[in-house]
PDB file of C-alpha atoms in Angstrom:
ATOM      1  CA  MET A   1      13.645   0.093  -5.537  1.00 92.00           C
ATOM      2  CA  LYS A   2      12.073   2.958  -3.451  1.00 95.00           C
ATOM      3  CA  VAL A   3      11.198   2.398   0.072  1.00 96.00           C
ATOM      4  CA  ALA A   4       7.936   3.781   1.640  1.00 97.00           C
ATOM      5  CA  VAL A   5       8.429   3.350   5.393  1.00 96.00           C
ATOM      6  CA  SER A   6       5.180   2.269   7.335  1.00 94.00           C
ATOM      7  CA  ILE A   7       4.748   4.504  10.506  1.00 94.00           C
ATOM      8  CA  LEU A   8       2.322   1.976  11.969  1.00 91.00           C
ATOM      9  CA  SER A   9       5.339   0.160  13.156  1.00 88.00           C
ATOM     10  CA  ALA A  10       6.771   2.542  15.009  1.00 90.00           C
ATOM     11  CA  ASP A  11       6.563   3.536  18.471  1.00 89.00           C
ATOM     12  CA  PHE A  12       3.822   6.181  18.601  1.00 90.00           C
ATOM     13  CA  ALA A  13       5.081   7.490  21.810  1.00 90.00           C
ATOM     14  CA  ASN A  14       8.488   8.609  20.617  1.00 90.00           C
ATOM     15  CA  ALA A  15       7.279   7.957  16.878  1.00 92.00           C
ATOM     16  CA  TRP A  16       9.360  11.049  15.094  1.00 94.00           C
ATOM     17  CA  GLU A  17      12.556  10.583  17.679  1.00 91.00           C
ATOM     18  CA  GLU A  18      12.161   7.075  15.932  1.00 89.00           C
ATOM     19  CA  LEU A  19      11.789   8.009  12.256  1.00 93.00           C
ATOM     20  CA  LYS A  20      13.931  11.184  11.494  1.00 92.00           C
ATOM     21  CA  VAL A  21      17.165   8.668  12.324  1.00 89.00           C
ATOM     22  CA  ILE A  22      16.277   7.137   8.579  1.00 92.00           C
ATOM     23  CA  ASP A  23      14.466  10.499   7.070  1.00 94.00           C
ATOM     24  CA  SER A  24      17.084  10.919   5.125  1.00 93.00           C
ATOM     25  CA  ASP A  25      17.031   7.868   3.140  1.00 93.00           C
ATOM     26  CA  VAL A  26      13.510   7.308   2.947  1.00 95.00           C
ATOM     27  CA  ASP A  27      11.684   7.975  -0.234  1.00 96.00           C
ATOM     28  CA  TYR A  28       7.960   8.173   0.886  1.00 97.00           C
ATOM     29  CA  TYR A  29       6.106   7.324   4.348  1.00 97.00           C
ATOM     30  CA  HIS A  30       3.290   5.128   4.054  1.00 97.00           C
ATOM     31  CA  MET A  31       0.356   5.975   6.331  1.00 97.00           C
ATOM     32  CA  ASP A  32      -1.999   3.238   7.023  1.00 96.00           C
ATOM     33  CA  VAL A  33      -5.605   4.462   7.808  1.00 97.00           C
ATOM     34  CA  MET A  34      -8.316   1.847   9.094  1.00 96.00           C
ATOM     35  CA  ASP A  35     -11.698   2.478  10.170  1.00 94.00           C
ATOM     36  CA  GLY A  36     -12.301  -1.311  12.094  1.00 93.00           C
ATOM     37  CA  GLU A  37     -15.029  -1.957   9.785  1.00 93.00           C
ATOM     38  CA  PHE A  38     -13.454  -2.566   6.024  1.00 95.00           C
ATOM     39  CA  VAL A  39     -10.419  -4.390   8.552  1.00 93.00           C
ATOM     40  CA  PRO A  40     -10.588  -5.711  11.943  1.00 88.00           C
ATOM     41  CA  ASN A  41      -8.044  -2.809  13.194  1.00 90.00           C
ATOM     42  CA  ILE A  42      -8.335   0.644  14.086  1.00 93.00           C
ATOM     43  CA  SER A  43      -5.237   2.983  13.159  1.00 94.00           C
ATOM     44  CA  PHE A  44      -5.622   6.399  13.096  1.00 95.00           C
ATOM     45  CA  GLY A  45      -7.146   9.505  10.843  1.00 96.00           C
ATOM     46  CA  ALA A  46      -5.905  12.829   9.140  1.00 97.00           C
ATOM     47  CA  HIS A  47      -5.121  14.420  12.691  1.00 96.00           C
ATOM     48  CA  VAL A  48      -2.448  12.189  12.956  1.00 96.00           C
ATOM     49  CA  ILE A  49      -0.777  12.576   9.511  1.00 97.00           C
ATOM     50  CA  LYS A  50      -0.877  16.151   9.728  1.00 97.00           C
ATOM     51  CA  CYS A  51       1.182  16.261  12.895  1.00 95.00           C
ATOM     52  CA  PHE A  52       3.539  14.603  10.680  1.00 96.00           C
ATOM     53  CA  ARG A  53       3.776  17.100   7.899  1.00 97.00           C
ATOM     54  CA  ASP A  54       5.850  20.026   8.883  1.00 96.00           C
ATOM     55  CA  LYS A  55       8.488  17.331  10.512  1.00 96.00           C
ATOM     56  CA  THR A  56       9.399  16.179   6.950  1.00 97.00           C
ATOM     57  CA  THR A  57       9.580  16.849   3.527  1.00 97.00           C
ATOM     58  CA  LYS A  58       9.511  13.358   2.311  1.00 97.00           C
ATOM     59  CA  LYS A  59       6.030  12.444   0.278  1.00 98.00           C
ATOM     60  CA  PHE A  60       2.995  11.064   2.198  1.00 98.00           C
ATOM     61  CA  ASP A  61       1.651   8.033   0.882  1.00 98.00           C
ATOM     62  CA  THR A  62      -2.088   7.327   2.455  1.00 98.00           C
ATOM     63  CA  HIS A  63      -3.170   4.251   2.517  1.00 98.00           C
ATOM     64  CA  LEU A  64      -7.045   4.187   3.409  1.00 98.00           C
ATOM     65  CA  MET A  65      -7.942   0.700   4.295  1.00 97.00           C
ATOM     66  CA  ILE A  66     -12.047   1.928   4.845  1.00 97.00           C
ATOM     67  CA  ARG A  67     -15.239   1.676   3.720  1.00 97.00           C
ATOM     68  CA  ASN A  68     -16.076   4.940   1.985  1.00 98.00           C
ATOM     69  CA  PRO A  69     -13.316   6.454   0.676  1.00 98.00           C
ATOM     70  CA  LYS A  70     -14.300   9.079  -1.379  1.00 98.00           C
ATOM     71  CA  LYS A  71     -16.207  11.390   1.570  1.00 96.00           C
ATOM     72  CA  TYR A  72     -12.950  11.865   3.012  1.00 98.00           C
ATOM     73  CA  ILE A  73     -10.353  12.556   0.392  1.00 98.00           C
ATOM     74  CA  LYS A  74     -10.253  16.111   1.486  1.00 98.00           C
ATOM     75  CA  ASP A  75      -9.210  15.774   4.415  1.00 98.00           C
ATOM     76  CA  PHE A  76      -6.493  13.446   3.589  1.00 98.00           C
ATOM     77  CA  VAL A  77      -4.849  16.124   1.250  1.00 98.00           C
ATOM     78  CA  ASN A  78      -5.674  18.522   3.752  1.00 98.00           C
ATOM     79  CA  ALA A  79      -3.853  16.655   6.342  1.00 98.00           C
ATOM     80  CA  GLY A  80      -0.461  16.681   3.559  1.00 98.00           C
ATOM     81  CA  SER A  81      -1.011  13.522   1.536  1.00 98.00           C
ATOM     82  CA  ASP A  82       0.987  13.839  -1.692  1.00 98.00           C
ATOM     83  CA  MET A  83      -0.664  10.129  -2.907  1.00 98.00           C
ATOM     84  CA  ILE A  84      -3.630   8.509  -1.600  1.00 98.00           C
ATOM     85  CA  SER A  85      -4.518   4.694  -1.857  1.00 98.00           C
ATOM     86  CA  PHE A  86      -8.172   3.550  -1.300  1.00 98.00           C
ATOM     87  CA  HIS A  87      -9.201  -0.661  -1.781  1.00 98.00           C
ATOM     88  CA  LEU A  88     -11.140  -1.492  -4.793  1.00 98.00           C
ATOM     89  CA  GLU A  89     -13.073  -3.661  -2.985  1.00 98.00           C
ATOM     90  CA  CYS A  90     -14.654  -0.875  -0.878  1.00 98.00           C
ATOM     91  CA  ASP A  91     -18.058   0.549  -1.206  1.00 98.00           C
ATOM     92  CA  ASP A  92     -17.074   3.141  -3.549  1.00 98.00           C
ATOM     93  CA  ASP A  93     -16.810   3.617  -6.918  1.00 98.00           C
ATOM     94  CA  ALA A  94     -13.083   3.281  -8.296  1.00 98.00           C
ATOM     95  CA  LEU A  95     -13.702   5.587 -11.065  1.00 98.00           C
ATOM     96  CA  GLU A  96     -15.522   8.838  -8.501  1.00 98.00           C
ATOM     97  CA  VAL A  97     -12.635   7.648  -6.081  1.00 98.00           C
ATOM     98  CA  ILE A  98      -9.648   8.598  -8.665  1.00 98.00           C
ATOM     99  CA  ASP A  99     -11.613  12.078  -9.742  1.00 98.00           C
ATOM    100  CA  GLU A 100     -11.950  13.032  -6.317  1.00 98.00           C
ATOM    101  CA  ILE A 101      -8.363  12.524  -5.811  1.00 98.00           C
ATOM    102  CA  HIS A 102      -6.838  13.966  -9.607  1.00 98.00           C
ATOM    103  CA  PHE A 103      -9.018  16.561  -8.461  1.00 98.00           C
ATOM    104  CA  TYR A 104      -6.957  17.878  -5.908  1.00 98.00           C
ATOM    105  CA  ASN A 105      -3.876  16.887  -8.240  1.00 98.00           C
ATOM    106  CA  LYS A 106      -2.851  14.221  -6.017  1.00 98.00           C
ATOM    107  CA  LEU A 107      -1.935  10.633  -7.392  1.00 98.00           C
ATOM    108  CA  ALA A 108      -4.246   8.109  -6.866  1.00 98.00           C
ATOM    109  CA  GLY A 109      -3.774   4.482  -6.389  1.00 98.00           C
ATOM    110  CA  ILE A 110      -5.730   1.199  -6.278  1.00 98.00           C
ATOM    111  CA  ALA A 111      -4.838  -1.587  -3.688  1.00 98.00           C
ATOM    112  CA  ILE A 112      -6.324  -4.784  -3.539  1.00 98.00           C
ATOM    113  CA  LYS A 113      -6.250  -7.511  -0.808  1.00 96.00           C
ATOM    114  CA  PRO A 114      -4.636 -10.982  -1.544  1.00 96.00           C
ATOM    115  CA  ASN A 115      -8.043 -12.762  -2.899  1.00 95.00           C
ATOM    116  CA  THR A 116      -8.609 -10.070  -5.022  1.00 97.00           C
ATOM    117  CA  LYS A 117      -8.005 -11.219  -8.370  1.00 98.00           C
ATOM    118  CA  VAL A 118      -5.229  -8.860 -10.160  1.00 98.00           C
ATOM    119  CA  GLU A 119      -7.200  -8.730 -13.384  1.00 98.00           C
ATOM    120  CA  GLU A 120     -10.089  -6.821 -11.768  1.00 98.00           C
ATOM    121  CA  LEU A 121      -7.362  -3.867 -11.979  1.00 98.00           C
ATOM    122  CA  ILE A 122      -7.542  -4.153 -15.513  1.00 98.00           C
ATOM    123  CA  PRO A 123     -10.430  -1.117 -16.110  1.00 98.00           C
ATOM    124  CA  TYR A 124      -8.079   0.715 -14.130  1.00 98.00           C
ATOM    125  CA  LEU A 125      -4.390   0.534 -15.511  1.00 98.00           C
ATOM    126  CA  LYS A 126      -5.006   3.731 -17.523  1.00 98.00           C
ATOM    127  CA  LYS A 127      -6.970   5.634 -15.010  1.00 98.00           C
ATOM    128  CA  ALA A 128      -5.089   5.299 -11.690  1.00 98.00           C
ATOM    129  CA  ASP A 129      -1.270   6.796 -10.859  1.00 98.00           C
ATOM    130  CA  TYR A 130       0.022   3.122  -9.153  1.00 98.00           C
ATOM    131  CA  PHE A 131      -1.196  -0.134  -7.602  1.00 98.00           C
ATOM    132  CA  LEU A 132      -0.645  -1.419  -4.435  1.00 98.00           C
ATOM    133  CA  VAL A 133      -0.554  -5.362  -3.787  1.00 98.00           C
ATOM    134  CA  MET A 134      -1.056  -6.317  -0.599  1.00 96.00           C
ATOM    135  CA  SER A 135       1.271  -9.346   0.285  1.00 95.00           C
ATOM    136  CA  VAL A 136      -0.965  -9.925   3.602  1.00 93.00           C
ATOM    137  CA  GLU A 137      -3.922  -9.780   4.929  1.00 89.00           C
ATOM    138  CA  PRO A 138      -4.593  -5.720   5.547  1.00 84.00           C
ATOM    139  CA  GLY A 139      -5.239  -4.658   9.004  1.00 70.00           C
ATOM    140  CA  PHE A 140      -2.064  -5.392  11.162  1.00 67.00           C
ATOM    141  CA  GLY A 141       1.653  -5.788  10.924  1.00 63.00           C
ATOM    142  CA  GLY A 142       4.182  -8.243  11.451  1.00 63.00           C
ATOM    143  CA  GLN A 143       2.551 -10.476   9.294  1.00 71.00           C
ATOM    144  CA  LYS A 144       4.223 -13.118   6.952  1.00 86.00           C
ATOM    145  CA  PHE A 145       4.557 -12.442   3.044  1.00 92.00           C
ATOM    146  CA  MET A 146       2.630 -14.303   0.995  1.00 93.00           C
ATOM    147  CA  GLU A 147       3.974 -15.324  -2.552  1.00 93.00           C
ATOM    148  CA  SER A 148       0.666 -15.602  -4.264  1.00 94.00           C
ATOM    149  CA  SER A 149       1.206 -11.871  -4.531  1.00 96.00           C
ATOM    150  CA  LEU A 150       4.366 -12.254  -7.298  1.00 97.00           C
ATOM    151  CA  ASP A 151       2.106 -13.452 -10.072  1.00 98.00           C
ATOM    152  CA  LYS A 152       0.171 -10.117  -9.626  1.00 98.00           C
ATOM    153  CA  ILE A 153       3.503  -7.955  -9.811  1.00 98.00           C
ATOM    154  CA  GLU A 154       4.734  -9.718 -12.650  1.00 98.00           C
ATOM    155  CA  LYS A 155       1.085  -9.371 -14.166  1.00 98.00           C
ATOM    156  CA  LEU A 156       0.898  -5.573 -13.920  1.00 98.00           C
ATOM    157  CA  ALA A 157       4.847  -4.919 -14.849  1.00 98.00           C
ATOM    158  CA  LYS A 158       4.017  -6.815 -18.029  1.00 98.00           C
ATOM    159  CA  TRP A 159       0.606  -5.025 -18.706  1.00 98.00           C
ATOM    160  CA  ARG A 160       2.416  -1.612 -18.171  1.00 98.00           C
ATOM    161  CA  GLN A 161       5.279  -2.549 -20.634  1.00 98.00           C
ATOM    162  CA  ALA A 162       2.875  -3.920 -23.218  1.00 98.00           C
ATOM    163  CA  GLU A 163       0.505  -0.582 -23.279  1.00 97.00           C
ATOM    164  CA  LYS A 164       2.883   1.463 -22.625  1.00 98.00           C
ATOM    165  CA  LEU A 165       1.752   3.139 -19.809  1.00 98.00           C
ATOM    166  CA  ASN A 166       3.415   4.743 -16.668  1.00 97.00           C
ATOM    167  CA  TYR A 167       1.623   3.567 -13.658  1.00 98.00           C
ATOM    168  CA  LEU A 168       3.902   2.489 -10.455  1.00 98.00           C
ATOM    169  CA  ILE A 169       3.357  -1.254  -8.975  1.00 98.00           C
ATOM    170  CA  SER A 170       3.916  -0.959  -5.056  1.00 98.00           C
ATOM    171  CA  VAL A 171       3.564  -4.050  -2.373  1.00 98.00           C
ATOM    172  CA  ASP A 172       2.647  -4.232   1.078  1.00 96.00           C
ATOM    173  CA  GLY A 173       3.374  -6.650   3.645  1.00 92.00           C
ATOM    174  CA  GLY A 174       6.733  -8.758   5.383  1.00 92.00           C
ATOM    175  CA  ILE A 175       8.937  -6.980   3.068  1.00 94.00           C
ATOM    176  CA  ASN A 176      12.391  -7.782   4.440  1.00 93.00           C
ATOM    177  CA  ASP A 177      15.546  -8.259   2.957  1.00 92.00           C
ATOM    178  CA  LYS A 178      14.658 -11.525   1.018  1.00 94.00           C
ATOM    179  CA  THR A 179      11.132 -10.940   0.032  1.00 96.00           C
ATOM    180  CA  SER A 180      12.398  -7.573  -1.413  1.00 95.00           C
ATOM    181  CA  LYS A 181      14.415  -9.537  -3.470  1.00 96.00           C
ATOM    182  CA  LEU A 182      11.551 -11.460  -5.141  1.00 96.00           C
ATOM    183  CA  VAL A 183       9.309  -8.742  -5.536  1.00 97.00           C
ATOM    184  CA  VAL A 184      12.296  -6.602  -7.163  1.00 96.00           C
ATOM    185  CA  ASP A 185      12.777  -9.670  -9.802  1.00 96.00           C
ATOM    186  CA  LYS A 186       8.755  -9.370 -10.376  1.00 97.00           C
ATOM    187  CA  GLY A 187       9.156  -5.813 -11.265  1.00 97.00           C
ATOM    188  CA  ILE A 188       8.430  -3.095  -8.389  1.00 97.00           C
ATOM    189  CA  ASP A 189       8.830   0.359  -8.103  1.00 97.00           C
ATOM    190  CA  PHE A 190       8.466   0.591  -4.609  1.00 96.00           C
ATOM    191  CA  ALA A 191       7.829  -1.458  -1.544  1.00 96.00           C
ATOM    192  CA  VAL A 192       5.932  -0.660   1.963  1.00 96.00           C
ATOM    193  CA  VAL A 193       8.496  -1.922   4.671  1.00 95.00           C
ATOM    194  CA  GLY A 194       7.469  -1.564   8.410  1.00 91.00           C
ATOM    195  CA  SER A 195       8.617  -3.822  11.217  1.00 89.00           C
ATOM    196  CA  TYR A 196      11.891  -4.881   9.185  1.00 92.00           C
ATOM    197  CA  LEU A 197      13.206  -1.684   9.410  1.00 90.00           C
ATOM    198  CA  LEU A 198      11.704  -0.207  12.761  1.00 87.00           C
ATOM    199  CA  ASP A 199      12.593  -2.758  15.715  1.00 79.00           C
ATOM    200  CA  LYS A 200      15.716  -0.645  16.815  1.00 70.00           C
ATOM    201  CA  LYS A 201      18.218  -3.033  15.284  1.00 80.00           C
ATOM    202  CA  ASP A 202      20.104  -0.888  12.542  1.00 86.00           C
ATOM    203  CA  PRO A 203      17.659   0.586  10.770  1.00 88.00           C
ATOM    204  CA  HIS A 204      20.395   2.481   8.871  1.00 87.00           C
ATOM    205  CA  LYS A 205      22.271  -0.991   7.637  1.00 90.00           C
ATOM    206  CA  LYS A 206      18.742  -2.542   7.201  1.00 92.00           C
ATOM    207  CA  MET A 207      17.916   0.485   4.472  1.00 92.00           C
ATOM    208  CA  GLU A 208      21.395   0.390   2.779  1.00 91.00           C
ATOM    209  CA  ILE A 209      20.491  -3.509   2.097  1.00 91.00           C
ATOM    210  CA  LEU A 210      16.901  -2.673   0.888  1.00 92.00           C
ATOM    211  CA  LYS A 211      18.264   0.497  -1.110  1.00 87.00           C
ATOM    212  CA  ASN A 212      21.097  -1.926  -2.649  1.00 87.00           C
ATOM    213  CA  ILE A 213      18.783  -5.021  -3.801  1.00 85.00           C
TER     214      ILE A 213
END
């Protein structure tokens, strides 16, 4: 399992000082962008991502929790995003958003909230590069993992094998040393991890645990 570290859990007054300690072990940095409308929280925009870009060579996985992602894709590409996911529940047409992301030669992902049926992703299995299963309600970090996400991960893995496809499967929310074992067993490729790693208690050891599961 690869690990995408959510910078949302970092202390933004000293964010890079905190993150660089584990930078060598990080696979991706996960950027949670929230507009205060699609989800009940406001986080940060493209400018913050751009500020981090020259700090590391690791890939940036930008997760757009916004109503109209299509018109902002160029901004997040220019900020340094390598992968961009948006929500199937947003107001824009999913295929148009995927095409916009691919226009800039970036990986396109589709995220779904806990109450969205995974079957709604079937029309996009051959279009998107990865799928993000939310195992908490999007908006705030530190929530408890929802085990209902396990069935969604398992189905995505089975569909991938049956159709001989190459998309990646990701999960976000409540991932720690215990829940990571559950998602790995179901076929996850990379997990978004935030508060478990960035609570200032031996992040190196915790990263090692996650990588060895």
